[in-house]
Amino acid sequence: MMTTEQESVNGLNTLRFLPGRCVRCGRCWEVCPHGVFAPSERKARMVAPQRCMECGACQRNCPAGAISVDAGVGCASAMIKAALTGSKETSCGPECCR
Amino acid sequence: MNDLMTTTSVLGSRERRDHLLARLGHRRMEHRVAPGLYRLGGPDRSSPVFVSANYTLSFDALRSALHGIDAYILVLDTKGVNVWCAAGKGTFGTDELVERIEATALAERVDHRRLILPQLSAPGVAAHEVKARTGFSVEYGPVRAADLPEYLSTGATEEMRRVTFPLRDRAALIPVELRNVAYEVILAFVALFILGGIVPASIALTAVLAGAALFPILLPVLPTDDFTSKGMLLGALASMPFALYYLMTEPGWHGVVYAAGTVLLMVAVTGYLALNFTGCSTYASRTGVKGEIFRYIPSLVAMAVVGLVMIAVTVAGTMLGWF
Ligand code: SF4
Ligand code: SF4
């Protein structure tokens, strides 16, 4: 018999959460800069997926593999440059703003 | 490399000058500190260990926030890039941290096994892997180094964990934004001045200033949802004085064409610059930005082309006596 894991997705970005795997270690709400996760009684809870900027911090620090996100930089400048130069990788360069 | 370096929490005129140049975008990649382990004050075997990037702005923000605290600072080699961007690239990452812990013999200098990292380094560092490979537990401190004293005494508040984008931070980005387009703007200004005089030259300058300087300031108050539409709105507003000028000074349909062409061009340029500001913001996601590119780039290009052709044909036609 097949088991299906319950998965939370959202239509705005690539953030996915598998509550079944969560061990409530607290890392995701520690690292998220936009308060996307919050503690609930026995699991983490995805409270505001629409605020996710796909930084990847939660995924990288979740020891249980309960979170997946297609992490990357939300920078039009880098994406347009990558598209124009045919480069696969979009990343910040020396002319970046930070 | 096993040496221990020494630093202070006091920033002087040299640091202020370096920060100013970094903000102005001067030699962006050369504001570096040597990677390695630093002592701040008189740390002992139980003093906290903070981890930072080897970008002067990051390192200096950390050490000046730790005024009066005896600590170690472990500086990673992030190639002179700030914490957030280096974490995104992976240079502020698990491997670099593990290697730096080993290279500096940190485990022999302190009795505890606790590291405090900036929260914004989390995209690059897997805390559980660092623990498994070195025995050190990673604790993510506040987003802003300035909150560290409060964090150390009372722990993290919800506010310390959130990234914001206040006016101060947005304004600090303006010099770099302007520098990135400076070359094109000067070229356009001179060319337009020669071809058409001060008004077309000012139009180009205004469109760019609106997109690169006014836009970051007005970002939260512009009433639409995404970056590009906010920029287009701002471009339309900025074009109004010029449109009025043409309507009032050029008789008949010429004035209408110049006015309409100016609006189209300014909306396109300012909208494009606004779209390019996404990466500088603290909240744009890749999916969101991709969506904006597909939604707006075709119309921005179309507006620019139509505006340019309208004006060029009218100017050329008038000079050649077609109309
Ligand atoms: S990091 Fe993973 S395991 Fe830990 S609370 Fe969040 S979802 Fe659960
Ligand atoms: S990817 Fe970043 S912004 Fe999105 S939920 Fe995870 S930590 Fe938060």
mmCIF file of C-alpha atoms in Angstrom, chain B:
data_model
loop_
_atom_site.group_PDB
_atom_site.id
_atom_site.type_symbol
_atom_site.label_atom_id
_atom_site.label_comp_id
_atom_site.label_asym_id
_atom_site.label_seq_id
_atom_site.Cartn_x
_atom_site.Cartn_y
_atom_site.Cartn_z
ATOM 1 C CA MET B 1 47.354 29.257 10.350
ATOM 2 C CA ASN B 2 47.044 29.365 14.076
ATOM 3 C CA ASP B 3 47.662 32.984 15.054
ATOM 4 C CA LEU B 4 45.275 34.961 17.123
ATOM 5 C CA MET B 5 44.634 38.502 15.968
ATOM 6 C CA THR B 6 43.451 41.398 18.081
ATOM 7 C CA THR B 7 40.712 43.930 17.396
ATOM 8 C CA THR B 8 38.765 46.569 19.299
ATOM 9 C CA SER B 9 35.159 47.688 19.460
ATOM 10 C CA VAL B 10 36.068 51.291 18.697
ATOM 11 C CA LEU B 11 35.663 52.577 15.159
ATOM 12 C CA GLY B 12 37.742 55.567 14.113
ATOM 13 C CA SER B 13 38.034 57.888 11.154
ATOM 14 C CA ARG B 14 39.768 55.215 9.098
ATOM 15 C CA GLU B 15 36.769 52.898 9.414
ATOM 16 C CA ARG B 16 34.304 55.704 8.717
ATOM 17 C CA ARG B 17 36.159 56.563 5.547
ATOM 18 C CA ASP B 18 36.223 52.919 4.488
ATOM 19 C CA HIS B 19 32.472 52.549 5.147
ATOM 20 C CA LEU B 20 31.712 55.645 3.140
ATOM 21 C CA LEU B 21 33.737 54.372 0.189
ATOM 22 C CA ALA B 22 32.069 50.954 0.457
ATOM 23 C CA ARG B 23 28.639 52.632 0.426
ATOM 24 C CA LEU B 24 29.640 54.672 -2.594
ATOM 25 C CA GLY B 25 30.604 51.475 -4.353
ATOM 26 C CA HIS B 26 34.290 52.323 -4.575
ATOM 27 C CA ARG B 27 36.379 49.139 -5.134
ATOM 28 C CA ARG B 28 33.485 47.028 -3.956
ATOM 29 C CA MET B 29 35.379 43.808 -3.384
ATOM 30 C CA GLU B 30 38.324 45.306 -1.560
ATOM 31 C CA HIS B 31 36.836 46.187 1.797
ATOM 32 C CA ARG B 32 38.257 43.137 3.484
ATOM 33 C CA VAL B 33 39.586 41.986 6.804
ATOM 34 C CA ALA B 34 41.939 39.038 7.168
ATOM 35 C CA PRO B 35 40.017 35.810 7.907
ATOM 36 C CA GLY B 36 40.876 34.063 11.160
ATOM 37 C CA LEU B 37 40.271 34.287 14.871
ATOM 38 C CA TYR B 38 40.264 37.662 16.631
ATOM 39 C CA ARG B 39 40.197 38.525 20.302
ATOM 40 C CA LEU B 40 38.074 41.427 21.368
ATOM 41 C CA GLY B 41 38.885 42.805 24.817
ATOM 42 C CA GLY B 42 40.250 40.107 27.112
ATOM 43 C CA PRO B 43 38.383 36.891 26.327
ATOM 44 C CA ASP B 44 38.953 33.758 28.418
ATOM 45 C CA ARG B 45 38.037 30.099 27.938
ATOM 46 C CA SER B 46 34.363 30.712 28.577
ATOM 47 C CA SER B 47 33.930 33.817 26.413
ATOM 48 C CA PRO B 48 31.393 33.746 23.580
ATOM 49 C CA VAL B 49 32.492 33.177 19.994
ATOM 50 C CA PHE B 50 30.862 35.256 17.255
ATOM 51 C CA VAL B 51 31.196 34.450 13.575
ATOM 52 C CA SER B 52 31.391 37.108 10.853
ATOM 53 C CA ALA B 53 32.210 37.742 7.207
ATOM 54 C CA ASN B 54 35.466 39.340 6.085
ATOM 55 C CA TYR B 55 33.679 42.397 4.693
ATOM 56 C CA THR B 56 34.599 45.476 6.697
ATOM 57 C CA LEU B 57 31.000 46.682 7.070
ATOM 58 C CA SER B 58 29.922 43.305 8.514
ATOM 59 C CA PHE B 59 32.943 42.870 10.779
ATOM 60 C CA ASP B 60 32.868 46.459 12.028
ATOM 61 C CA ALA B 61 29.125 46.344 12.741
ATOM 62 C CA LEU B 62 29.731 43.258 14.864
ATOM 63 C CA ARG B 63 32.726 44.482 16.846
ATOM 64 C CA SER B 64 31.286 47.920 17.519
ATOM 65 C CA ALA B 65 28.047 46.314 18.772
ATOM 66 C CA LEU B 66 30.104 44.238 21.214
ATOM 67 C CA HIS B 67 31.481 47.259 23.034
ATOM 68 C CA GLY B 68 32.476 46.260 26.558
ATOM 69 C CA ILE B 69 32.107 42.516 25.892
ATOM 70 C CA ASP B 70 35.083 40.170 25.960
ATOM 71 C CA ALA B 71 34.725 37.773 23.074
ATOM 72 C CA TYR B 72 36.260 35.920 20.189
ATOM 73 C CA ILE B 73 35.344 36.765 16.623
ATOM 74 C CA LEU B 74 35.829 34.094 13.984
ATOM 75 C CA VAL B 75 36.060 35.759 10.591
ATOM 76 C CA LEU B 76 35.280 33.539 7.599
ATOM 77 C CA ASP B 77 36.742 34.100 4.165
ATOM 78 C CA THR B 78 33.702 35.333 2.250
ATOM 79 C CA LYS B 79 35.845 37.064 -0.398
ATOM 80 C CA GLY B 80 34.967 40.491 0.951
ATOM 81 C CA VAL B 81 31.223 39.916 0.528
ATOM 82 C CA ASN B 82 28.639 40.698 3.217
ATOM 83 C CA VAL B 83 26.961 38.019 5.326
ATOM 84 C CA TRP B 84 23.650 37.795 3.455
ATOM 85 C CA CYS B 85 25.051 37.642 -0.092
ATOM 86 C CA ALA B 86 27.897 35.344 0.945
ATOM 87 C CA ALA B 87 25.407 32.956 2.576
ATOM 88 C CA GLY B 88 23.359 32.952 -0.624
ATOM 89 C CA LYS B 89 26.437 32.098 -2.660
ATOM 90 C CA GLY B 90 27.566 29.522 -0.108
ATOM 91 C CA THR B 91 30.898 31.185 0.717
ATOM 92 C CA PHE B 92 29.543 31.931 4.190
ATOM 93 C CA GLY B 93 28.786 28.242 4.408
ATOM 94 C CA THR B 94 29.078 25.021 6.351
ATOM 95 C CA ASP B 95 32.383 23.961 4.762
ATOM 96 C CA GLU B 96 34.108 27.305 5.251
ATOM 97 C CA LEU B 97 32.943 27.471 8.876
ATOM 98 C CA VAL B 98 34.098 23.925 9.655
ATOM 99 C CA GLU B 99 37.475 24.537 8.017
ATOM 100 C CA ARG B 100 37.946 27.842 9.831
ATOM 101 C CA ILE B 101 37.108 26.255 13.188
ATOM 102 C CA GLU B 102 39.774 23.632 12.556
ATOM 103 C CA ALA B 103 42.382 26.005 11.130
ATOM 104 C CA THR B 104 42.178 28.330 14.129
ATOM 105 C CA ALA B 105 42.162 25.491 16.676
ATOM 106 C CA LEU B 106 39.109 27.072 18.246
ATOM 107 C CA ALA B 107 38.276 23.937 20.236
ATOM 108 C CA GLU B 108 41.580 24.287 22.116
ATOM 109 C CA ARG B 109 40.987 27.900 23.031
ATOM 110 C CA VAL B 110 37.538 27.702 24.580
ATOM 111 C CA ASP B 111 35.935 25.175 26.894
ATOM 112 C CA HIS B 112 32.369 25.603 25.650
ATOM 113 C CA ARG B 113 31.045 24.457 22.265
ATOM 114 C CA ARG B 114 28.788 27.295 21.219
ATOM 115 C CA LEU B 115 28.982 29.645 18.239
ATOM 116 C CA ILE B 116 26.838 32.699 17.633
ATOM 117 C CA LEU B 117 26.222 33.372 13.945
ATOM 118 C CA PRO B 118 24.330 36.239 12.343
ATOM 119 C CA GLN B 119 20.801 35.078 11.522
ATOM 120 C CA LEU B 120 21.257 36.162 7.925
ATOM 121 C CA SER B 121 24.010 33.593 7.422
ATOM 122 C CA ALA B 122 21.489 30.754 7.816
ATOM 123 C CA PRO B 123 20.898 30.252 4.057
ATOM 124 C CA GLY B 124 24.520 29.088 3.792
ATOM 125 C CA VAL B 125 25.074 27.201 7.026
ATOM 126 C CA ALA B 126 23.469 23.925 8.100
ATOM 127 C CA ALA B 127 23.643 24.101 11.893
ATOM 128 C CA HIS B 128 23.155 20.375 12.410
ATOM 129 C CA GLU B 129 26.010 19.563 10.014
ATOM 130 C CA VAL B 130 28.372 21.934 11.800
ATOM 131 C CA LYS B 131 27.466 20.228 15.065
ATOM 132 C CA ALA B 132 28.090 16.766 13.618
ATOM 133 C CA ARG B 133 31.410 17.721 12.074
ATOM 134 C CA THR B 134 32.932 19.903 14.807
ATOM 135 C CA GLY B 135 30.955 19.449 17.992
ATOM 136 C CA PHE B 136 30.073 23.138 18.027
ATOM 137 C CA SER B 137 26.395 24.103 18.312
ATOM 138 C CA VAL B 138 25.321 26.954 16.120
ATOM 139 C CA GLU B 139 23.043 29.560 17.565
ATOM 140 C CA TYR B 140 21.654 32.210 15.249
ATOM 141 C CA GLY B 141 21.837 35.654 16.772
ATOM 142 C CA PRO B 142 19.755 38.638 15.718
ATOM 143 C CA VAL B 143 19.523 39.902 12.132
ATOM 144 C CA ARG B 144 21.143 43.205 13.106
ATOM 145 C CA ALA B 145 24.427 43.248 15.048
ATOM 146 C CA ALA B 146 23.205 46.297 16.962
ATOM 147 C CA ASP B 147 20.656 44.071 18.752
ATOM 148 C CA LEU B 148 23.381 41.787 20.141
ATOM 149 C CA PRO B 149 23.706 43.295 23.629
ATOM 150 C CA GLU B 150 19.965 42.901 24.179
ATOM 151 C CA TYR B 151 20.024 39.447 22.610
ATOM 152 C CA LEU B 152 22.838 38.352 24.941
ATOM 153 C CA SER B 153 20.984 39.486 28.022
ATOM 154 C CA THR B 154 17.373 38.583 27.250
ATOM 155 C CA GLY B 155 17.348 36.398 24.141
ATOM 156 C CA ALA B 156 15.795 36.950 20.731
ATOM 157 C CA THR B 157 12.573 38.845 20.266
ATOM 158 C CA GLU B 158 10.317 38.399 17.255
ATOM 159 C CA GLU B 159 11.482 41.821 16.066
ATOM 160 C CA MET B 160 15.176 40.925 16.130
ATOM 161 C CA ARG B 161 14.459 37.954 13.878
ATOM 162 C CA ARG B 162 12.735 39.972 11.184
ATOM 163 C CA VAL B 163 14.356 41.642 8.239
ATOM 164 C CA THR B 164 13.019 45.101 7.562
ATOM 165 C CA PHE B 165 13.761 47.633 4.868
ATOM 166 C CA PRO B 166 13.595 51.036 6.538
ATOM 167 C CA LEU B 167 14.170 54.350 4.789
ATOM 168 C CA ARG B 168 17.711 54.538 6.125
ATOM 169 C CA ASP B 169 18.679 51.246 4.491
ATOM 170 C CA ARG B 170 16.914 52.095 1.257
ATOM 171 C CA ALA B 171 18.589 55.488 1.059
ATOM 172 C CA ALA B 172 21.999 53.936 1.695
ATOM 173 C CA LEU B 173 21.604 52.006 -1.576
ATOM 174 C CA ILE B 174 21.096 55.096 -3.734
ATOM 175 C CA PRO B 175 24.801 55.875 -4.364
ATOM 176 C CA VAL B 176 25.468 52.382 -5.697
ATOM 177 C CA GLU B 177 22.275 52.445 -7.768
ATOM 178 C CA LEU B 178 23.365 55.727 -9.341
ATOM 179 C CA ARG B 179 26.896 54.546 -9.891
ATOM 180 C CA ASN B 180 25.630 51.479 -11.756
ATOM 181 C CA VAL B 181 23.888 53.633 -14.364
ATOM 182 C CA ALA B 182 26.179 56.682 -14.262
ATOM 183 C CA TYR B 183 28.017 55.885 -17.458
ATOM 184 C CA GLU B 184 24.862 55.391 -19.555
ATOM 185 C CA VAL B 185 23.202 58.476 -18.076
ATOM 186 C CA ILE B 186 26.099 60.795 -18.804
ATOM 187 C CA LEU B 187 26.284 59.458 -22.345
ATOM 188 C CA ALA B 188 22.546 59.898 -22.889
ATOM 189 C CA PHE B 189 22.566 63.354 -21.319
ATOM 190 C CA VAL B 190 25.380 64.634 -23.545
ATOM 191 C CA ALA B 191 23.974 63.041 -26.704
ATOM 192 C CA LEU B 192 20.479 64.369 -26.097
ATOM 193 C CA PHE B 193 21.801 67.784 -25.186
ATOM 194 C CA ILE B 194 23.661 68.005 -28.483
ATOM 195 C CA LEU B 195 20.727 66.634 -30.492
ATOM 196 C CA GLY B 196 17.834 68.404 -28.824
ATOM 197 C CA GLY B 197 19.012 70.766 -26.097
ATOM 198 C CA ILE B 198 18.405 70.903 -22.396
ATOM 199 C CA VAL B 199 14.817 69.573 -22.301
ATOM 200 C CA PRO B 200 15.389 66.093 -23.768
ATOM 201 C CA ALA B 201 18.626 65.836 -21.788
ATOM 202 C CA SER B 202 16.749 66.672 -18.571
ATOM 203 C CA ILE B 203 14.087 64.105 -19.427
ATOM 204 C CA ALA B 204 16.697 61.338 -19.551
ATOM 205 C CA LEU B 205 18.253 62.528 -16.314
ATOM 206 C CA THR B 206 14.890 62.795 -14.555
ATOM 207 C CA ALA B 207 13.801 59.298 -15.627
ATOM 208 C CA VAL B 208 16.984 57.812 -14.212
ATOM 209 C CA LEU B 209 16.915 59.840 -10.998
ATOM 210 C CA ALA B 210 13.299 58.797 -10.507
ATOM 211 C CA GLY B 211 14.155 55.112 -10.939
ATOM 212 C CA ALA B 212 17.438 54.988 -9.071
ATOM 213 C CA ALA B 213 17.048 57.592 -6.321
ATOM 214 C CA LEU B 214 13.399 58.518 -5.812
ATOM 215 C CA PHE B 215 12.112 54.965 -6.201
ATOM 216 C CA PRO B 216 14.067 53.474 -3.265
ATOM 217 C CA ILE B 217 12.807 56.309 -1.064
ATOM 218 C CA LEU B 218 9.162 56.049 -2.119
ATOM 219 C CA LEU B 219 9.002 52.239 -2.413
ATOM 220 C CA PRO B 220 6.563 51.587 0.453
ATOM 221 C CA VAL B 221 4.201 54.452 -0.355
ATOM 222 C CA LEU B 222 3.751 53.783 -4.060
ATOM 223 C CA PRO B 223 0.294 52.218 -4.106
ATOM 224 C CA THR B 224 0.696 49.147 -6.360
ATOM 225 C CA ASP B 225 1.830 45.618 -5.470
ATOM 226 C CA ASP B 226 4.985 44.911 -7.403
ATOM 227 C CA PHE B 227 8.212 46.746 -8.090
ATOM 228 C CA THR B 228 7.770 47.347 -11.811
ATOM 229 C CA SER B 229 4.284 48.818 -11.607
ATOM 230 C CA LYS B 230 5.392 51.064 -8.758
ATOM 231 C CA GLY B 231 8.262 52.278 -10.940
ATOM 232 C CA MET B 232 5.997 52.796 -13.954
ATOM 233 C CA LEU B 233 3.666 54.879 -11.847
ATOM 234 C CA LEU B 234 6.558 56.979 -10.602
ATOM 235 C CA GLY B 235 7.857 57.385 -14.158
ATOM 236 C CA ALA B 236 4.431 58.569 -15.304
ATOM 237 C CA LEU B 237 4.285 61.136 -12.503
ATOM 238 C CA ALA B 238 7.807 62.355 -13.223
ATOM 239 C CA SER B 239 6.976 62.747 -16.914
ATOM 240 C CA MET B 240 3.995 65.049 -16.331
ATOM 241 C CA PRO B 241 5.905 68.365 -16.185
ATOM 242 C CA PHE B 242 7.689 67.526 -19.428
ATOM 243 C CA ALA B 243 4.487 66.407 -21.138
ATOM 244 C CA LEU B 244 2.821 69.662 -20.111
ATOM 245 C CA TYR B 245 5.816 71.624 -21.312
ATOM 246 C CA TYR B 246 5.566 70.065 -24.794
ATOM 247 C CA LEU B 247 1.796 70.497 -24.967
ATOM 248 C CA MET B 248 2.151 74.158 -24.129
ATOM 249 C CA THR B 249 5.185 75.062 -26.218
ATOM 250 C CA GLU B 250 4.775 72.953 -29.357
ATOM 251 C CA PRO B 251 1.788 73.889 -31.467
ATOM 252 C CA GLY B 252 -0.669 71.279 -32.737
ATOM 253 C CA TRP B 253 -0.083 67.579 -33.006
ATOM 254 C CA HIS B 254 3.711 67.836 -32.680
ATOM 255 C CA GLY B 255 3.305 68.778 -29.045
ATOM 256 C CA VAL B 256 0.921 65.864 -28.485
ATOM 257 C CA VAL B 257 3.382 63.391 -30.030
ATOM 258 C CA TYR B 258 6.325 64.712 -27.992
ATOM 259 C CA ALA B 259 4.274 64.652 -24.818
ATOM 260 C CA ALA B 260 3.019 61.091 -25.394
ATOM 261 C CA GLY B 261 6.470 59.864 -26.443
ATOM 262 C CA THR B 262 8.041 61.371 -23.336
ATOM 263 C CA VAL B 263 5.508 59.694 -21.051
ATOM 264 C CA LEU B 264 6.038 56.308 -22.735
ATOM 265 C CA LEU B 265 9.821 56.540 -22.563
ATOM 266 C CA MET B 266 9.957 57.718 -18.978
ATOM 267 C CA VAL B 267 7.506 55.056 -17.796
ATOM 268 C CA ALA B 268 9.633 52.404 -19.529
ATOM 269 C CA VAL B 269 12.983 53.598 -18.156
ATOM 270 C CA THR B 270 11.813 54.175 -14.592
ATOM 271 C CA GLY B 271 9.839 50.923 -14.562
ATOM 272 C CA TYR B 272 12.881 49.011 -15.753
ATOM 273 C CA LEU B 273 15.115 50.564 -13.094
ATOM 274 C CA ALA B 274 12.502 49.746 -10.462
ATOM 275 C CA LEU B 275 12.430 46.124 -11.602
ATOM 276 C CA ASN B 276 16.192 46.055 -11.239
ATOM 277 C CA PHE B 277 15.871 47.190 -7.655
ATOM 278 C CA THR B 278 14.266 43.863 -6.656
ATOM 279 C CA GLY B 279 17.606 42.293 -5.756
ATOM 280 C CA CYS B 280 18.427 45.181 -3.437
ATOM 281 C CA SER B 281 15.226 44.759 -1.472
ATOM 282 C CA THR B 282 15.061 42.473 1.515
ATOM 283 C CA TYR B 283 11.970 40.579 0.507
ATOM 284 C CA ALA B 284 11.723 39.846 -3.242
ATOM 285 C CA SER B 285 11.612 36.124 -4.014
ATOM 286 C CA ARG B 286 13.002 34.526 -7.132
ATOM 287 C CA THR B 287 9.594 33.222 -8.155
ATOM 288 C CA GLY B 288 8.061 36.654 -7.674
ATOM 289 C CA VAL B 289 10.743 38.421 -9.679
ATOM 290 C CA LYS B 290 10.588 35.878 -12.483
ATOM 291 C CA GLY B 291 6.880 36.565 -12.693
ATOM 292 C CA GLU B 292 7.466 40.308 -12.890
ATOM 293 C CA ILE B 293 10.030 39.888 -15.654
ATOM 294 C CA PHE B 294 7.581 37.885 -17.786
ATOM 295 C CA ARG B 295 4.666 40.192 -17.012
ATOM 296 C CA TYR B 296 6.324 43.515 -17.637
ATOM 297 C CA ILE B 297 9.426 43.286 -19.825
ATOM 298 C CA PRO B 298 7.456 42.904 -23.092
ATOM 299 C CA SER B 299 5.334 46.000 -22.411
ATOM 300 C CA LEU B 300 8.305 48.021 -21.169
ATOM 301 C CA VAL B 301 10.195 47.265 -24.364
ATOM 302 C CA ALA B 302 7.139 48.022 -26.489
ATOM 303 C CA MET B 303 6.590 51.358 -24.747
ATOM 304 C CA ALA B 304 10.212 52.384 -25.175
ATOM 305 C CA VAL B 305 10.236 51.464 -28.851
ATOM 306 C CA VAL B 306 6.918 53.155 -29.647
ATOM 307 C CA GLY B 307 7.903 56.289 -27.721
ATOM 308 C CA LEU B 308 11.269 56.495 -29.420
ATOM 309 C CA VAL B 309 9.868 55.924 -32.925
ATOM 310 C CA MET B 310 7.074 58.485 -32.431
ATOM 311 C CA ILE B 311 9.531 61.172 -31.395
ATOM 312 C CA ALA B 312 12.246 60.272 -33.905
ATOM 313 C CA VAL B 313 9.829 60.219 -36.868
ATOM 314 C CA THR B 314 8.279 63.532 -35.874
ATOM 315 C CA VAL B 315 11.639 65.231 -35.339
ATOM 316 C CA ALA B 316 13.126 63.850 -38.555
ATOM 317 C CA GLY B 317 9.967 64.563 -40.547
ATOM 318 C CA THR B 318 9.835 68.150 -39.331
ATOM 319 C CA MET B 319 13.477 68.730 -40.180
ATOM 320 C CA LEU B 320 13.107 67.216 -43.627
ATOM 321 C CA GLY B 321 9.932 69.173 -44.242
ATOM 322 C CA TRP B 322 7.650 66.116 -44.655
ATOM 323 C CA PHE B 323 4.928 67.584 -42.521
#
